[in-house]
Coordinates of C-alpha atoms and ligand atoms in Angstrom, one line a residue:
M2 CA 39.9 -10.8 10.5
Q3 CA 38.6 -8.1 7.7
N4 CA 37.4 -4.8 8.8
F5 CA 34.9 -2.5 7.2
D6 CA 33.4 1.3 7.9
A7 CA 30.0 0.0 6.7
I8 CA 28.4 -3.7 6.3
V9 CA 24.9 -3.6 4.6
I10 CA 23.0 -7.2 4.8
G11 CA 21.0 -7.3 2.2
A12 CA 21.7 -6.4 -1.8
G13 CA 18.5 -5.7 -2.4
A14 CA 16.9 -2.2 -3.6
A15 CA 18.1 -0.4 -0.4
G16 CA 21.0 -2.6 0.3
L17 CA 23.1 -1.9 -3.1
F18 CA 22.1 2.0 -3.2
C19 CA 22.9 2.4 0.1
A20 CA 26.4 0.4 -0.1
G21 CA 27.0 2.8 -3.5
V22 CA 26.4 5.8 -2.1
A23 CA 28.4 5.4 0.9
G24 CA 31.3 3.5 -1.0
Q25 CA 31.3 6.8 -3.3
R26 CA 31.7 8.9 0.3
G27 CA 35.0 7.0 0.9
L28 CA 33.7 4.2 2.9
R29 CA 35.0 0.8 2.9
V30 CA 31.6 -1.0 2.2
L31 CA 30.7 -4.6 2.7
V32 CA 27.4 -5.8 1.0
L33 CA 26.4 -9.1 1.4
D34 CA 23.1 -11.0 0.4
H35 CA 22.2 -15.1 1.6
S36 CA 20.7 -15.3 -2.1
E37 CA 22.5 -16.6 -5.1
K38 CA 20.8 -14.3 -7.5
I39 CA 20.6 -10.6 -5.8
A40 CA 18.0 -8.0 -5.8
E41 CA 15.3 -10.2 -7.4
K42 CA 12.5 -8.4 -6.4
I43 CA 13.6 -5.4 -8.5
R44 CA 13.8 -8.2 -11.2
I45 CA 10.6 -9.4 -10.9
S46 CA 8.5 -6.1 -9.9
G47 CA 6.2 -4.0 -12.2
G48 CA 5.7 -7.1 -14.9
G49 CA 9.4 -7.6 -15.1
R50 CA 9.8 -3.7 -15.8
A51 CA 10.3 -2.0 -12.4
N52 CA 7.6 0.7 -11.1
F53 CA 10.9 2.6 -9.3
T54 CA 9.4 5.8 -8.5
N55 CA 6.1 7.7 -8.8
R56 CA 6.0 11.7 -9.4
D57 CA 3.1 12.4 -7.5
L58 CA 5.0 11.6 -4.5
D59 CA 4.4 14.7 -1.7
P60 CA 7.4 14.3 0.5
H61 CA 5.3 17.2 2.7
A62 CA 2.4 14.9 3.2
P63 CA 4.1 11.3 3.0
N64 CA 0.6 10.0 5.1
K65 CA -0.9 10.4 1.4
H66 CA 1.1 7.7 0.6
F67 CA 2.7 5.8 3.3
I68 CA 1.3 3.7 6.2
S69 CA 3.5 3.6 9.3
A70 CA 2.2 3.7 13.3
N71 CA 4.2 7.2 12.8
P72 CA 3.3 8.1 9.1
N73 CA 5.3 11.7 9.7
F74 CA 8.4 9.4 10.0
C75 CA 9.4 9.2 6.5
R76 CA 9.3 12.8 5.7
S77 CA 12.9 13.9 6.6
A78 CA 14.6 11.1 4.1
L79 CA 11.6 11.6 1.5
S80 CA 12.3 15.0 1.1
R81 CA 15.9 14.9 0.8
Y82 CA 15.8 12.4 -1.9
T83 CA 13.0 12.8 -4.1
P84 CA 11.9 11.0 -7.2
A85 CA 13.7 13.6 -9.3
D86 CA 16.6 12.9 -7.7
F87 CA 16.5 8.9 -8.9
I88 CA 15.3 10.4 -12.4
A89 CA 18.6 12.5 -12.4
L90 CA 20.3 9.2 -11.4
L91 CA 18.8 7.2 -14.2
Q92 CA 19.5 9.8 -16.7
R93 CA 22.9 10.0 -15.8
H94 CA 23.2 6.0 -16.9
G95 CA 21.3 6.7 -19.7
V96 CA 18.7 4.0 -18.6
A97 CA 15.2 4.9 -20.8
F98 CA 11.8 4.8 -18.8
H99 CA 8.3 6.3 -19.3
E100 CA 5.5 7.3 -16.9
K101 CA 2.1 5.2 -16.9
H102 CA -0.9 6.3 -15.0
K103 CA -1.0 8.1 -12.1
G104 CA 2.5 9.2 -12.1
Q105 CA 4.1 5.7 -11.9
L106 CA 7.5 5.5 -13.7
F107 CA 8.8 2.1 -15.4
C108 CA 11.7 1.3 -17.2
D109 CA 11.1 1.2 -20.9
R110 CA 13.4 -2.5 -21.2
S111 CA 13.8 -3.6 -18.6
A112 CA 14.4 -4.0 -14.8
E113 CA 17.5 -5.6 -15.4
D114 CA 18.6 -2.3 -16.0
L115 CA 18.0 -0.5 -12.6
I116 CA 19.9 -3.6 -11.0
Q117 CA 22.8 -3.0 -13.7
M118 CA 22.7 0.8 -12.5
L119 CA 23.1 0.2 -8.7
L120 CA 25.5 -2.3 -9.2
H121 CA 27.9 -0.1 -11.5
E122 CA 27.2 2.7 -8.6
C123 CA 28.6 -0.1 -6.0
E124 CA 31.7 -0.5 -8.5
A125 CA 31.9 2.9 -8.5
G126 CA 32.3 2.9 -4.8
G127 CA 34.7 0.4 -4.7
V128 CA 32.3 -1.6 -2.6
Q129 CA 33.1 -5.3 -2.0
R130 CA 29.8 -7.7 -2.7
W131 CA 29.8 -11.2 -1.4
Q132 CA 26.8 -13.4 -2.2
P133 CA 25.6 -16.3 -1.4
C134 CA 26.8 -15.4 2.1
G135 CA 24.8 -15.7 5.1
V136 CA 24.9 -14.1 8.7
K137 CA 25.2 -16.6 11.4
A138 CA 25.2 -14.3 14.1
V139 CA 26.5 -10.9 15.0
R140 CA 27.4 -9.0 18.3
V141 CA 29.0 -5.6 19.2
D142 CA 31.9 -5.8 21.7
G143 CA 32.4 -2.7 24.3
D144 CA 33.7 -0.4 22.2
G145 CA 30.7 -0.6 20.2
V146 CA 32.4 -2.6 17.2
Y147 CA 30.6 -5.4 15.6
E148 CA 31.5 -8.6 14.4
L149 CA 29.4 -10.8 11.9
D150 CA 30.2 -14.4 11.7
T151 CA 29.3 -14.9 8.2
D152 CA 29.7 -17.5 5.3
Q153 CA 33.0 -16.3 4.6
G154 CA 34.6 -15.7 7.7
T155 CA 34.3 -13.3 10.6
V156 CA 34.0 -9.4 9.8
R157 CA 34.2 -6.2 11.5
S158 CA 32.6 -2.8 11.3
R159 CA 31.5 0.2 13.8
S160 CA 28.2 0.4 11.2
V161 CA 25.7 -2.3 10.1
V162 CA 22.9 -1.7 7.6
V163 CA 20.2 -3.8 7.9
A164 CA 18.6 -4.0 4.4
T165 CA 17.0 -7.7 4.4
G166 CA 13.4 -6.3 3.3
G167 CA 10.3 -7.8 4.5
L168 CA 8.6 -11.2 4.6
S169 CA 6.7 -11.3 1.3
I170 CA 7.7 -13.4 -1.3
P171 CA 9.8 -16.3 1.1
K172 CA 10.7 -18.0 -2.3
I173 CA 12.8 -15.6 -3.6
G174 CA 14.9 -15.0 -0.7
A175 CA 12.5 -13.2 1.9
T176 CA 13.6 -13.9 6.0
D177 CA 12.9 -12.7 9.3
F178 CA 16.6 -11.7 9.6
G179 CA 15.9 -8.0 10.4
Y180 CA 13.3 -8.5 12.6
R181 CA 15.2 -11.2 14.8
L182 CA 18.1 -9.2 14.8
A183 CA 15.8 -5.9 15.9
R184 CA 14.9 -7.8 18.8
Q185 CA 18.4 -9.4 19.8
F186 CA 19.2 -5.6 20.1
G187 CA 15.9 -4.7 22.2
L188 CA 14.0 -2.8 19.5
R189 CA 10.6 -3.1 19.2
L190 CA 8.6 -4.4 16.2
V191 CA 5.3 -3.4 14.8
E192 CA 3.6 -6.8 13.9
P193 CA 4.3 -7.7 10.3
R194 CA 1.4 -8.6 8.1
P195 CA 0.7 -8.9 4.4
G196 CA 0.3 -5.8 2.4
L197 CA -0.5 -5.0 -1.1
V198 CA -1.9 -8.5 -1.3
P199 CA -5.4 -10.2 -3.1
L200 CA -8.4 -10.8 -0.7
T201 CA -9.8 -14.4 -0.6
F202 CA -13.5 -15.1 -0.1
D203 CA -14.4 -18.6 1.0
G204 CA -17.6 -20.7 1.3
D205 CA -20.9 -20.3 -0.2
G206 CA -21.1 -16.7 0.0
W207 CA -18.5 -16.4 -2.8
L208 CA -20.4 -18.8 -5.1
P209 CA -22.2 -16.3 -7.3
Y210 CA -18.8 -14.4 -8.6
A211 CA -16.3 -17.9 -8.7
G212 CA -17.3 -17.8 -12.2
L213 CA -16.2 -14.2 -13.0
S214 CA -12.7 -15.2 -12.7
G215 CA -10.5 -13.3 -15.2
L216 CA -12.8 -10.3 -15.4
A217 CA -11.3 -6.7 -15.0
L218 CA -13.1 -3.6 -14.6
P219 CA -12.7 -0.1 -13.3
V220 CA -14.2 0.4 -9.5
R221 CA -14.2 2.4 -6.4
I222 CA -13.3 0.8 -3.2
E223 CA -13.3 1.8 0.2
T224 CA -12.8 0.6 3.7
G225 CA -13.1 1.6 7.2
D226 CA -15.7 3.5 9.1
K227 CA -16.3 7.5 9.4
K228 CA -13.0 7.5 11.5
G229 CA -10.9 6.0 9.0
R230 CA -12.1 5.6 5.8
M231 CA -9.9 4.7 2.9
A232 CA -11.1 4.6 -0.9
F233 CA -9.5 3.9 -4.2
N234 CA -10.8 4.5 -8.0
E235 CA -8.8 1.7 -9.6
D236 CA -9.1 -1.6 -11.5
L237 CA -10.5 -4.6 -10.2
L238 CA -9.7 -8.2 -11.1
F239 CA -12.2 -11.4 -9.8
T240 CA -9.6 -14.4 -9.4
H241 CA -10.7 -17.5 -8.8
R242 CA -10.1 -17.2 -4.7
G243 CA -11.3 -13.9 -4.5
L244 CA -10.5 -10.5 -5.9
S245 CA -7.3 -9.2 -7.1
G246 CA -6.1 -6.0 -9.3
P247 CA -4.7 -2.7 -8.2
A248 CA -8.0 -1.8 -6.5
V249 CA -7.9 -4.8 -4.0
L250 CA -4.2 -4.3 -3.5
Q251 CA -4.4 -0.8 -2.5
I252 CA -6.8 -1.2 -0.1
S253 CA -5.7 -4.3 1.6
S254 CA -2.9 -2.8 3.2
Y255 CA -6.0 -0.8 5.2
W256 CA -8.0 -3.7 5.7
H257 CA -8.5 -5.2 9.1
D258 CA -9.7 -8.8 9.5
N259 CA -13.1 -9.4 9.8
S260 CA -14.2 -5.8 8.1
P261 CA -16.0 -5.6 5.1
I262 CA -14.8 -3.6 2.1
R263 CA -17.3 -2.1 -0.3
L264 CA -17.3 -1.8 -3.7
N265 CA -19.1 0.3 -6.4
L266 CA -18.9 -1.5 -9.5
A267 CA -20.2 0.9 -11.9
P268 CA -18.4 4.1 -10.4
D269 CA -18.8 6.3 -14.0
A270 CA -22.9 5.9 -14.2
D271 CA -25.8 7.1 -12.7
L272 CA -27.3 3.8 -12.0
P273 CA -30.6 5.0 -10.7
A274 CA -31.4 7.5 -13.6
S275 CA -30.1 4.5 -16.6
L276 CA -32.1 2.1 -15.1
A277 CA -35.3 4.2 -14.7
R278 CA -34.4 5.3 -18.4
A279 CA -34.5 2.1 -19.5
K280 CA -37.6 1.0 -17.5
A281 CA -39.5 3.7 -19.9
T282 CA -38.1 3.1 -23.1
S283 CA -36.9 -0.6 -23.7
R284 CA -37.9 -3.6 -24.1
K285 CA -34.8 -5.5 -23.3
L286 CA -34.2 -7.8 -20.2
I287 CA -32.1 -6.6 -17.2
A288 CA -29.5 -8.2 -17.7
N289 CA -28.9 -6.8 -21.6
E290 CA -29.5 -3.2 -20.2
L291 CA -27.2 -3.6 -17.3
A292 CA -24.6 -5.2 -20.2
G293 CA -24.2 -1.2 -21.2
L294 CA -23.5 -0.3 -17.6
V295 CA -20.6 -2.7 -16.4
P296 CA -19.1 -5.8 -18.4
S297 CA -22.0 -8.1 -20.0
R298 CA -20.3 -11.2 -17.7
L299 CA -20.7 -9.1 -14.3
A300 CA -24.0 -8.0 -15.7
D301 CA -25.4 -11.8 -16.5
A302 CA -23.8 -13.4 -13.1
W303 CA -25.4 -10.4 -11.1
V304 CA -29.1 -10.4 -11.9
Q305 CA -28.9 -14.3 -10.9
Q306 CA -29.0 -13.1 -7.4
D307 CA -32.3 -12.3 -7.8
A308 CA -35.4 -13.0 -9.4
D309 CA -37.1 -9.9 -9.6
W310 CA -33.8 -9.5 -11.9
Q311 CA -34.7 -11.9 -14.1
R312 CA -37.2 -10.2 -16.6
P313 CA -37.6 -7.5 -19.1
V314 CA -36.4 -4.0 -17.4
A315 CA -39.7 -2.5 -18.6
E316 CA -41.5 -5.2 -16.3
A317 CA -39.6 -4.8 -13.6
S318 CA -40.8 -2.8 -10.3
D319 CA -39.0 0.3 -9.2
K320 CA -37.9 -1.1 -5.9
A321 CA -36.3 -3.9 -7.7
L322 CA -34.6 -1.6 -9.8
A323 CA -33.6 0.5 -7.3
R324 CA -32.2 -2.3 -5.0
L325 CA -30.1 -3.6 -7.8
A326 CA -28.9 0.0 -8.5
E327 CA -27.8 0.0 -4.9
R328 CA -26.1 -3.4 -4.5
L329 CA -23.9 -2.5 -7.9
S330 CA -22.8 0.7 -6.4
R331 CA -22.5 -0.7 -2.7
W332 CA -21.6 -4.1 -2.9
E333 CA -20.2 -4.7 0.6
I334 CA -18.1 -7.9 1.2
T335 CA -16.4 -9.4 4.0
P336 CA -12.7 -11.1 3.1
T337 CA -12.4 -14.3 4.6
G338 CA -8.4 -13.8 4.4
T339 CA -5.6 -12.8 2.1
E340 CA -3.3 -14.7 0.1
G341 CA -0.5 -14.1 2.6
Y342 CA 3.2 -13.4 2.0
K343 CA 3.4 -16.1 -1.0
K344 CA 1.5 -13.3 -3.3
A345 CA 2.0 -9.9 -0.9
E346 CA 3.9 -7.4 -2.9
V347 CA 5.1 -5.7 0.8
T348 CA 5.1 -6.1 4.3
L349 CA 3.3 -3.7 6.6
G350 CA 4.6 -3.5 10.3
G351 CA 8.4 -4.2 10.9
V352 CA 10.9 -2.2 13.1
D353 CA 9.3 0.3 15.2
T354 CA 10.4 3.6 13.9
R355 CA 10.2 4.9 17.8
D356 CA 13.5 2.8 18.0
L357 CA 15.1 4.7 14.8
S358 CA 16.2 8.6 13.8
S359 CA 14.3 9.4 11.1
Q360 CA 17.6 11.4 10.1
T361 CA 19.8 8.8 10.0
L362 CA 17.7 5.7 10.2
E363 CA 20.1 4.9 13.2
S364 CA 18.5 2.8 15.7
K365 CA 18.5 3.0 19.2
Q366 CA 21.6 0.9 19.3
P367 CA 24.3 2.9 18.5
G368 CA 25.9 2.1 14.9
L369 CA 22.8 -0.4 14.0
Y370 CA 20.7 1.0 11.0
F371 CA 17.4 0.1 9.1
I372 CA 16.6 0.9 5.9
G373 CA 14.1 -0.1 3.3
E374 CA 10.9 -2.4 3.8
V375 CA 12.4 -3.9 6.9
V376 CA 11.2 -0.5 8.6
D377 CA 7.6 -0.2 9.7
V378 CA 7.3 2.2 6.6
T379 CA 5.0 0.8 3.9
G380 CA 3.9 2.5 0.6
W381 CA 1.0 2.9 -1.8
L382 CA 0.9 0.7 -4.9
G383 CA 2.9 3.0 -8.0
G384 CA 6.6 3.0 -7.0
Y385 CA 6.3 4.5 -3.6
N386 CA 8.0 1.3 -2.1
F387 CA 11.1 1.8 -3.8
Q388 CA 11.5 5.3 -3.4
W389 CA 11.0 4.6 0.2
A390 CA 13.6 2.0 -0.2
W391 CA 16.0 5.0 -2.4
A392 CA 15.5 7.5 0.3
S393 CA 16.5 5.5 3.3
A394 CA 18.9 4.0 1.9
H395 CA 20.7 7.6 0.8
A396 CA 19.5 9.0 4.6
C397 CA 21.7 6.5 6.1
A398 CA 24.5 6.1 3.7
Q399 CA 25.2 10.1 4.1
A400 CA 24.8 9.6 7.8
L401 CA 27.5 6.5 7.8
P402 CA 30.4 7.9 9.9
S403 CA 33.7 7.8 7.8
P404 CA 37.0 6.8 9.7
Ligands
FAD881 C1 6.0 -9.3 -7.2 C2 6.6 -7.6 -6.7 C3 6.3 -6.5 -7.5 C4 6.8 -5.5 -6.9 N1 6.7 -4.1 -7.4 C5 7.0 -3.0 -7.1 C6 7.1 -2.1 -7.7 O1 7.0 -2.2 -9.1 N2 7.0 -1.0 -7.1 C7 7.7 -0.5 -6.1 O2 7.9 0.7 -5.8 N3 7.6 -1.7 -5.2 C8 7.5 -3.3 -5.8 N4 7.3 -3.9 -5.0 C9 7.9 -3.7 -3.7 C10 9.5 -3.6 -3.5 O3 10.1 -4.5 -4.7 C11 10.0 -3.5 -2.0 O4 9.5 -2.8 -1.5 C12 11.6 -3.1 -2.5 O5 12.4 -4.3 -2.9 C13 12.6 -3.5 -0.9 O6 13.5 -3.1 -0.9 P1 14.3 -3.6 0.6 O7 15.8 -3.5 -0.1 O8 13.9 -3.1 1.8 O9 14.1 -5.2 0.3 P2 14.3 -6.2 -1.0 O10 14.6 -5.7 -2.5 O11 13.0 -7.2 -0.4 O12 16.1 -6.8 -0.8 C14 16.1 -7.3 0.6 C15 17.5 -8.0 0.3 O13 17.7 -8.9 1.7 C16 18.3 -10.3 1.3 N5 18.4 -10.9 2.1 C17 17.1 -11.4 3.3 N6 17.4 -12.1 4.0 C18 18.7 -12.0 4.3 C19 19.2 -12.9 5.3 N7 19.2 -13.5 6.2 N8 20.9 -12.4 5.0 C20 21.3 -11.8 3.9 N9 20.6 -11.4 3.0 C21 19.1 -11.3 3.2 C22 17.5 -10.9 -0.2 O14 17.6 -11.9 -0.7 C23 17.2 -9.7 -0.9 O15 18.1 -9.4 -1.9 C24 7.0 -5.5 -5.4 C25 7.3 -6.4 -4.2 C26 6.9 -7.5 -5.4 C27 7.0 -8.9 -4.4

């Protein structure tokens, strides 16, 4: 039977990084993954260029960009391993990157550069990597030593790091392994649900908008009530089943079943003033006037909803124009659901942070650690989830006991 100082289950973002850092500290590390192809989520992320961190991340105010039953939990790891630390690592490896909007950093060439960098870090730490290799059982003996029955035999270690991620995109290897293991050792879970996910709208209520599929525009989107309102200014995308685009992905992580979302479809326009001016000066149809304020496809579809809007603007009543302005700037609609894990970028919820150390990511079960997305810490769209993967992995790797 082979012995290791640490066994990392899951060779994704958090697992590979943790294994490399721990290996370079001199630990004998095994990282294993049940998939033939490791790090698939890195590979497909950010449109193939991996939005690997965000310069705007404020580790001292984690609740700004992270969702968790305890948003302060991630503060320790995030402040000890920052975006600047990860950028320095990329620079050491000569990986070229650029900033898109809102502090988001992407690889210039390909996400593959990031994966190769993580694999080189593992090599530099002498890490053993087994894949595809599933774990059939995990048990701990009276001395606190773990035994893992794997597809390649039984292995032993005092430290086991669970980095198996969340449930999103099952077809590239996502499983509930981490949650099951947490339960096996009596740890609590915050109910998982899909996050950063398109919202769906079934039934007749959606019919007026079904023809807008493919249309994108900047909006302000919000959900929640006075106690917990959340809003984003981002791009919206109409799809054939509902709404997507960064605006909707962001708000989906804050949206709860049966509650409405509100959209301002012309956030940069003063609609009442523009329509009043048009009424006084223009001979055009309302739809044509509107097309100067929102995309013309949207303007055409929108006026179909009310007979009073299908006429020249000069002939419209003040009331009808006020209603039009109100409805475009405060469009309230209740999603019937989400596209689920098959389209979600992340999983909200996970291993309850009350059962984890924020310093080391060790659980109440000594020697058992949880890092990355399997933990109840979820970031905004924009590189925050990878930064949590790097930071939690680093905190754990530093804390793993050496022999
Ligand atoms: C389409 C898409 C795009 C994304 N884009 C971005 C982005 O641009 N920026 C960003 O910050 N975040 C992005 N994310 C989110 C980001 O990919 C994840 O938050 C991050 O990969 C989580 O890292 P992790 O190591 O915890 O899990 P993962 O990277 O998912 O790794 C988990 C690993 O565990 C393995 N595994 C699972 N079950 C088992 C098992 N039973 N036994 C053995 N191994 C197992 C998996 O095969 C996988 O290799 C995106 C996600 C998706 C789906």
